[in-house]
mmCIF file of C-alpha atoms in Angstrom:
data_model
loop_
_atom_site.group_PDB
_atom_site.id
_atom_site.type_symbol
_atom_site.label_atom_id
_atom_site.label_comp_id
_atom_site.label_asym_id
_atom_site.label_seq_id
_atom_site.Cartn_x
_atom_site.Cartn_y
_atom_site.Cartn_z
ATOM 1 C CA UNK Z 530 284.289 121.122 298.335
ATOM 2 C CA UNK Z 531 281.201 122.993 296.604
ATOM 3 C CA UNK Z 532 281.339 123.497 292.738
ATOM 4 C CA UNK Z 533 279.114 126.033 290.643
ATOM 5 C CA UNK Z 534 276.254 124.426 289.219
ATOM 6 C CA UNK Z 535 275.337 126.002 285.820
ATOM 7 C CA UNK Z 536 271.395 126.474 284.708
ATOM 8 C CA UNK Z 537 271.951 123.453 282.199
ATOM 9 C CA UNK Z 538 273.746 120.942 284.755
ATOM 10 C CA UNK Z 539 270.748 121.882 287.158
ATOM 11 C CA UNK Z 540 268.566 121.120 284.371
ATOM 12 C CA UNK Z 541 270.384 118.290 283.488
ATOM 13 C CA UNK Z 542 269.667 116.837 287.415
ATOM 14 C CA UNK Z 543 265.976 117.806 287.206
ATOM 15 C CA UNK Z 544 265.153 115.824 284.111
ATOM 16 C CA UNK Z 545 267.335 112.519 284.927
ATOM 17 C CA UNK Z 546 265.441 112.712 288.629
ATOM 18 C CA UNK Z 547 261.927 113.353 286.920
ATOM 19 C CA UNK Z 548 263.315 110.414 284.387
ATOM 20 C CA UNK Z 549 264.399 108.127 286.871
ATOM 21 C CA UNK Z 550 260.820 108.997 289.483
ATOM 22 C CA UNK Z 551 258.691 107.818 285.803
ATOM 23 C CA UNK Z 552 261.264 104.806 286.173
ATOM 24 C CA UNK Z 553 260.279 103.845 289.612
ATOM 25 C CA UNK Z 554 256.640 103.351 288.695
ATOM 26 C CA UNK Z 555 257.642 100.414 286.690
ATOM 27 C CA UNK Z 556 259.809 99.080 289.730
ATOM 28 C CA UNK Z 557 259.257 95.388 289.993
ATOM 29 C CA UNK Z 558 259.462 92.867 293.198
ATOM 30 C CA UNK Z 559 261.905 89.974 292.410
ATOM 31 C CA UNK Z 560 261.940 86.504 294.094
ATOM 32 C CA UNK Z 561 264.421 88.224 296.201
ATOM 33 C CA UNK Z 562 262.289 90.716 297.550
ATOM 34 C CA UNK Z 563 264.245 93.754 296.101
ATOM 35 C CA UNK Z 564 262.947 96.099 294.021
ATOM 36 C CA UNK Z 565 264.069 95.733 290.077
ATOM 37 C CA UNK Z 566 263.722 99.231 287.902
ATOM 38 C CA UNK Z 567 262.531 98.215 284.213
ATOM 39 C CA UNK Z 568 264.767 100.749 282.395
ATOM 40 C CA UNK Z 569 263.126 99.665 278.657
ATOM 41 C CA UNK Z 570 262.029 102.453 276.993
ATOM 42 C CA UNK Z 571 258.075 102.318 275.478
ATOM 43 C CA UNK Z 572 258.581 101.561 272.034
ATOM 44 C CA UNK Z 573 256.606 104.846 271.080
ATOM 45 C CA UNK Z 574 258.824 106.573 272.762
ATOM 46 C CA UNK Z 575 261.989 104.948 270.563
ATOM 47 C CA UNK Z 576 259.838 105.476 267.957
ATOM 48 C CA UNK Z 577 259.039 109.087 268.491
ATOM 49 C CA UNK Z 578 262.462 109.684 269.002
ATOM 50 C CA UNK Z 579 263.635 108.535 265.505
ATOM 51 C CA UNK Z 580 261.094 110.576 263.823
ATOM 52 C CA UNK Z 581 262.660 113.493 265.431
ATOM 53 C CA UNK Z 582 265.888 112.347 264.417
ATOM 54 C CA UNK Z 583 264.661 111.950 260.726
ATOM 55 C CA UNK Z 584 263.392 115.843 261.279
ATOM 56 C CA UNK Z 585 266.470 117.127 262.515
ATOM 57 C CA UNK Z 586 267.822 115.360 259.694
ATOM 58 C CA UNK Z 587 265.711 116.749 256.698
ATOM 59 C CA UNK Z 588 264.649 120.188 258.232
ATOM 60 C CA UNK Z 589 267.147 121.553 260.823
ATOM 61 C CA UNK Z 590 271.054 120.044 259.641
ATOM 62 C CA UNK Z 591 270.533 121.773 256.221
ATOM 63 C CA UNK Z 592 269.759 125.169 258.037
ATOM 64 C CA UNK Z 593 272.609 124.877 260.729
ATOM 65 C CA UNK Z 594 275.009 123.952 257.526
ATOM 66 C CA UNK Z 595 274.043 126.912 255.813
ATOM 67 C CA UNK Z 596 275.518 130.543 255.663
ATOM 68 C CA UNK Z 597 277.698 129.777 258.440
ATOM 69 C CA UNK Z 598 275.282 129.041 260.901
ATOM 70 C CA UNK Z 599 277.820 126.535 262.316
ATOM 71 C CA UNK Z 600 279.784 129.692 263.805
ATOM 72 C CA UNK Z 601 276.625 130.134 266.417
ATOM 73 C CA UNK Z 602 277.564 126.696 267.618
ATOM 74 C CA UNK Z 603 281.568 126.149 267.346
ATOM 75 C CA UNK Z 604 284.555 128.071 268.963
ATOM 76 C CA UNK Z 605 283.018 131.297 267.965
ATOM 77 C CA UNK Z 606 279.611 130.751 269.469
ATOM 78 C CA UNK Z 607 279.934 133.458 271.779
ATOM 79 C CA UNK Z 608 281.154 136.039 269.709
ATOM 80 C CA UNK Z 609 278.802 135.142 267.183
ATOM 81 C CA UNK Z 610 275.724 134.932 269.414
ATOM 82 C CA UNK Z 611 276.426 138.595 271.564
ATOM 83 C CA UNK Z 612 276.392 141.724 270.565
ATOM 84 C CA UNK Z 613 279.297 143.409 272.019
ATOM 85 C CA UNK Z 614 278.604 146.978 270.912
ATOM 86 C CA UNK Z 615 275.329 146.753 272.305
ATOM 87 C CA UNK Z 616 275.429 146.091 275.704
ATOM 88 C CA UNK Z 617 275.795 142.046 275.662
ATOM 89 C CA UNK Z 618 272.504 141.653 274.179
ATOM 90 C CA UNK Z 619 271.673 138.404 271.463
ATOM 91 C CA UNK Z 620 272.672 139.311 268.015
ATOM 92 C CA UNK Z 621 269.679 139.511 266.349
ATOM 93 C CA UNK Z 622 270.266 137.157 263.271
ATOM 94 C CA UNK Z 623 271.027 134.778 266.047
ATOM 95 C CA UNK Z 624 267.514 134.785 267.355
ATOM 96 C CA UNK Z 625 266.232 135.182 264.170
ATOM 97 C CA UNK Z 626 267.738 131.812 263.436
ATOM 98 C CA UNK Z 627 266.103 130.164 266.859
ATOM 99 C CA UNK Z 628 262.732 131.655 265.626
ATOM 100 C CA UNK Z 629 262.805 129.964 261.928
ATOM 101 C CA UNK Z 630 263.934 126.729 263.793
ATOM 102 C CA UNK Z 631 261.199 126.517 266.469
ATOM 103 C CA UNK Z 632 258.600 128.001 263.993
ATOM 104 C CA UNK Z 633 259.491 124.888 261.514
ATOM 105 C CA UNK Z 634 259.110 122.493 264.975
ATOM 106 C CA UNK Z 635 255.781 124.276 265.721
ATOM 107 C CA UNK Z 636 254.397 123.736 262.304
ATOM 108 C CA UNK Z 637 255.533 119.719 262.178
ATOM 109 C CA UNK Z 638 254.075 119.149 265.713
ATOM 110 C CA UNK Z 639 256.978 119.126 268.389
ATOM 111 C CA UNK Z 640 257.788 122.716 269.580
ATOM 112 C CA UNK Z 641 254.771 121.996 272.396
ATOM 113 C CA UNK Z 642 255.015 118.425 272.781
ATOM 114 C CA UNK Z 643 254.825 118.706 276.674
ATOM 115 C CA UNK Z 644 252.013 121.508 277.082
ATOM 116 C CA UNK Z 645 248.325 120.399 277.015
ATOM 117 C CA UNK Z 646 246.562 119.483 274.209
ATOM 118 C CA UNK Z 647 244.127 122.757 274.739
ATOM 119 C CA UNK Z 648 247.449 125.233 273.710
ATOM 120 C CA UNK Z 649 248.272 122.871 270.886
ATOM 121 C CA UNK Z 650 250.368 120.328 272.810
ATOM 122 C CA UNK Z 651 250.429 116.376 273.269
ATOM 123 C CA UNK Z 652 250.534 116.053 277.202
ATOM 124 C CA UNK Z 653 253.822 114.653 276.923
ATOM 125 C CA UNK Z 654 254.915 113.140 280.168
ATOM 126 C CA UNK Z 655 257.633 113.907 282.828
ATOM 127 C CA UNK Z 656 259.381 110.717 281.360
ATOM 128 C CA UNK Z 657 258.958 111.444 277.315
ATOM 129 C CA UNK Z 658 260.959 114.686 278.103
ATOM 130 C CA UNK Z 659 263.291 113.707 280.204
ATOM 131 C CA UNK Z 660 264.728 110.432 277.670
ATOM 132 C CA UNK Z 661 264.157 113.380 274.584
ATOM 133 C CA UNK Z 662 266.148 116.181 276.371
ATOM 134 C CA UNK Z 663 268.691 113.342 277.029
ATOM 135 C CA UNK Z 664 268.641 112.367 273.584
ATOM 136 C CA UNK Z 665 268.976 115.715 272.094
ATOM 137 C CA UNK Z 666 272.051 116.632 274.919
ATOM 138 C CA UNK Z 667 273.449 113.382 273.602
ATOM 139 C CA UNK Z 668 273.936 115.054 269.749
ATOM 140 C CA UNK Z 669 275.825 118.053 271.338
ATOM 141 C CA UNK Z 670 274.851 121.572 270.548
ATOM 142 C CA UNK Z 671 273.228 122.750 266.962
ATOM 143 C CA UNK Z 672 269.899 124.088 266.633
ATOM 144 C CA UNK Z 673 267.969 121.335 267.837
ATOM 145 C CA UNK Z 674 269.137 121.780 270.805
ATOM 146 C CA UNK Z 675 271.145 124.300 273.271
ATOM 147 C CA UNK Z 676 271.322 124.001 277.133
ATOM 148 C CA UNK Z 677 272.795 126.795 277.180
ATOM 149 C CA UNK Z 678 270.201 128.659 276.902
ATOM 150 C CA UNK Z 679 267.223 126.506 276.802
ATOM 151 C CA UNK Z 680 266.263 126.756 272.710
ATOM 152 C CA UNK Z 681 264.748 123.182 271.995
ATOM 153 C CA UNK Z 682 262.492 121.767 269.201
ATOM 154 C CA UNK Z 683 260.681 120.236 271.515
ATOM 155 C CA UNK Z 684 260.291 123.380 273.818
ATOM 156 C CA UNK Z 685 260.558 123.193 277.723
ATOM 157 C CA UNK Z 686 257.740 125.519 278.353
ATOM 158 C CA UNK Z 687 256.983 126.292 282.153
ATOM 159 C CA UNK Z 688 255.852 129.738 281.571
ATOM 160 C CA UNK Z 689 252.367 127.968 279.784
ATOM 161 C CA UNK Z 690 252.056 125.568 283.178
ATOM 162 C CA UNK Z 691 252.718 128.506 285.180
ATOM 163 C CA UNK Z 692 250.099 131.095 283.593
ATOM 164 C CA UNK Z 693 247.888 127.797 282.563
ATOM 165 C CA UNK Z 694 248.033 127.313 286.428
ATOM 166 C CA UNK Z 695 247.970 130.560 287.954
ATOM 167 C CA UNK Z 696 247.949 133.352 285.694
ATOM 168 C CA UNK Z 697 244.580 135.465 285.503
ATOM 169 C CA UNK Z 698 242.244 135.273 281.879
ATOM 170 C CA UNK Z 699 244.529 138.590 280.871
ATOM 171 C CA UNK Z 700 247.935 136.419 281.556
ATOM 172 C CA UNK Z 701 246.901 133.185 280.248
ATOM 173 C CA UNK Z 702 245.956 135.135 276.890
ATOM 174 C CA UNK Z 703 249.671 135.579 276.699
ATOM 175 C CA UNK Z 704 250.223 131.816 276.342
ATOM 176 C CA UNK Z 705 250.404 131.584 272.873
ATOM 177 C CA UNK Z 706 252.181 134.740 272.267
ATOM 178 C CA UNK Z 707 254.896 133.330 274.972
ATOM 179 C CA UNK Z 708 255.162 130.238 272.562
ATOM 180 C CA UNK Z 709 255.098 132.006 268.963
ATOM 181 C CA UNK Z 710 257.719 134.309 270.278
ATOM 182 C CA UNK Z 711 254.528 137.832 270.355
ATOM 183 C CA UNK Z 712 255.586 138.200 274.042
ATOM 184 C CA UNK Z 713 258.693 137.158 275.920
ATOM 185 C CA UNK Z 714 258.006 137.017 279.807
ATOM 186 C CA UNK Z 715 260.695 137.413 282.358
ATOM 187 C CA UNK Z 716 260.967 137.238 286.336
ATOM 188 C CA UNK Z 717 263.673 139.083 288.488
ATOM 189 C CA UNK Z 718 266.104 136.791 290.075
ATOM 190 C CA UNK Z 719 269.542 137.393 291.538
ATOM 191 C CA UNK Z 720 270.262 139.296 294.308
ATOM 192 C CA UNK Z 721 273.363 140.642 295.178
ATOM 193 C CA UNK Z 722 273.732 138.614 298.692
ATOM 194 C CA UNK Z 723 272.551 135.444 297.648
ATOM 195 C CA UNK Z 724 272.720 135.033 294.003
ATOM 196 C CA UNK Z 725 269.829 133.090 291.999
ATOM 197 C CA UNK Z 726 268.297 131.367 295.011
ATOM 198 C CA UNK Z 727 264.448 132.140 293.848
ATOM 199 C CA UNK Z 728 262.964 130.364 297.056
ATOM 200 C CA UNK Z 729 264.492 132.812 299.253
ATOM 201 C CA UNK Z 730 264.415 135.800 297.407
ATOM 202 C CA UNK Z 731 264.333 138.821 299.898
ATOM 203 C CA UNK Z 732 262.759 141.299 296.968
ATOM 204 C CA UNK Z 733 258.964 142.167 297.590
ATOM 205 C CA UNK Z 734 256.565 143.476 295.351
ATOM 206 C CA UNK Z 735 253.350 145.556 296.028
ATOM 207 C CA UNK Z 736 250.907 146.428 293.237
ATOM 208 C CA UNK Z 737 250.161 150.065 293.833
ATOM 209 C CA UNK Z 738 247.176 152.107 291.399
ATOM 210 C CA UNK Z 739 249.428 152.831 288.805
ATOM 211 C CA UNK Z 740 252.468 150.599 289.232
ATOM 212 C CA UNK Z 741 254.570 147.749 291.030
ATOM 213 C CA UNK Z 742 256.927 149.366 293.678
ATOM 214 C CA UNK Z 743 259.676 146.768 294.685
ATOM 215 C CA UNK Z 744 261.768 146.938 297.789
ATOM 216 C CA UNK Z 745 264.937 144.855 298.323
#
């Protein structure tokens, strides 16, 4: 039997497999030959994650308490987060309310804790996000956190990889507009035979003088 897998289960799966791959580089041989995973967390690591606790604490609860913000996060969440009346788009006060929240991480140091330390980041490691993400999914939603549609103090950020990477000087000057919330970049996905399956996508796109045509 096959069951939907939603964007934050797959998620989910991709940072408890990057988690457990940073695991198996501490794999140890015992006497009996096997191999022995050393699941201890670096105490940095339990030590950055109490800080972030103490911030959530003293910077983020107070704002989720206030004016109701709760409703964004409770039974009401989806009414409270879509505008009905205007096509099914975000409410804006609710993305208002992200942008304080990940403007407040920014400024104390976390938003970018994963992205290089040239855009402002720490390098954090495959592992560090995977136990922090776990962490954070551990509290249950509130503004620290919300799989559901990936808002995080500590911000997964693949668009800055992927224009760090591959993106020309024009796109990667769009990095820290992508982060501050200047520019907000999106990529076509599902199709109607085949869903969101990006690896097979059947959609082409050719650059022509003044425009992109796209066929499929």
């Amino acid at each position: 039997m096959f069951h939907c897998l939603t964007w934050s289960g797959l998620l989910t799966l991709i940072e408890r497999a990057a988690c457990f791959a940073a695991y198996a580089d501490n794999a140890k041989k015992t006497t009996s030959g096997r191999t022995a995973l050393d699941f201890a967390l670096p105490a940095d690591l339990v030590a950055y994650l109490s800080e972030l606790d103490q911030f959530i604490a003293r910077e983020i609860k107070p704002i989720e308490e206030a004016d109701d913000n709760i409703r964004f996060f409770d039974h009401r969440r989806e009414w409270a987060r879509t505008d009905f009346d205007n096509g099914g788009l975000p409410r804006h006060e609710w993305e208002a309310l992200l942008r304080k929240v990940k403007n407040l991480a920014d400024s104390a140091g976390h938003l970018r804790f994963a992205i290089p330390k040239r855009y402002g980041g720490k390098d954090g490691s495959n592992l560090w996000m995977a136990v922090i993400r776990e962490h954070f999914a551990s509290r249950g939603l509130g503004l620290h956190n919300d799989l559901q549609n990936e808002h995080s103090i500590v911000g997964n950020l693949p668009l800055v990889t992927m224009l760090d990477r591959y993106g020309r000087d024009d796109q990667k000057a769009m990095i820290e507009g992508s982060i501050t919330g200047k520019y907000r970049i999106t990529f076509g996905l599902t199709e109607p035979e085949h869903g969101s399956d990006a690896t097979h996508m059947e959609t082409t796109g050719c650059r022509q003088p003044a425009m992109v045509s796209l066929d499929g």
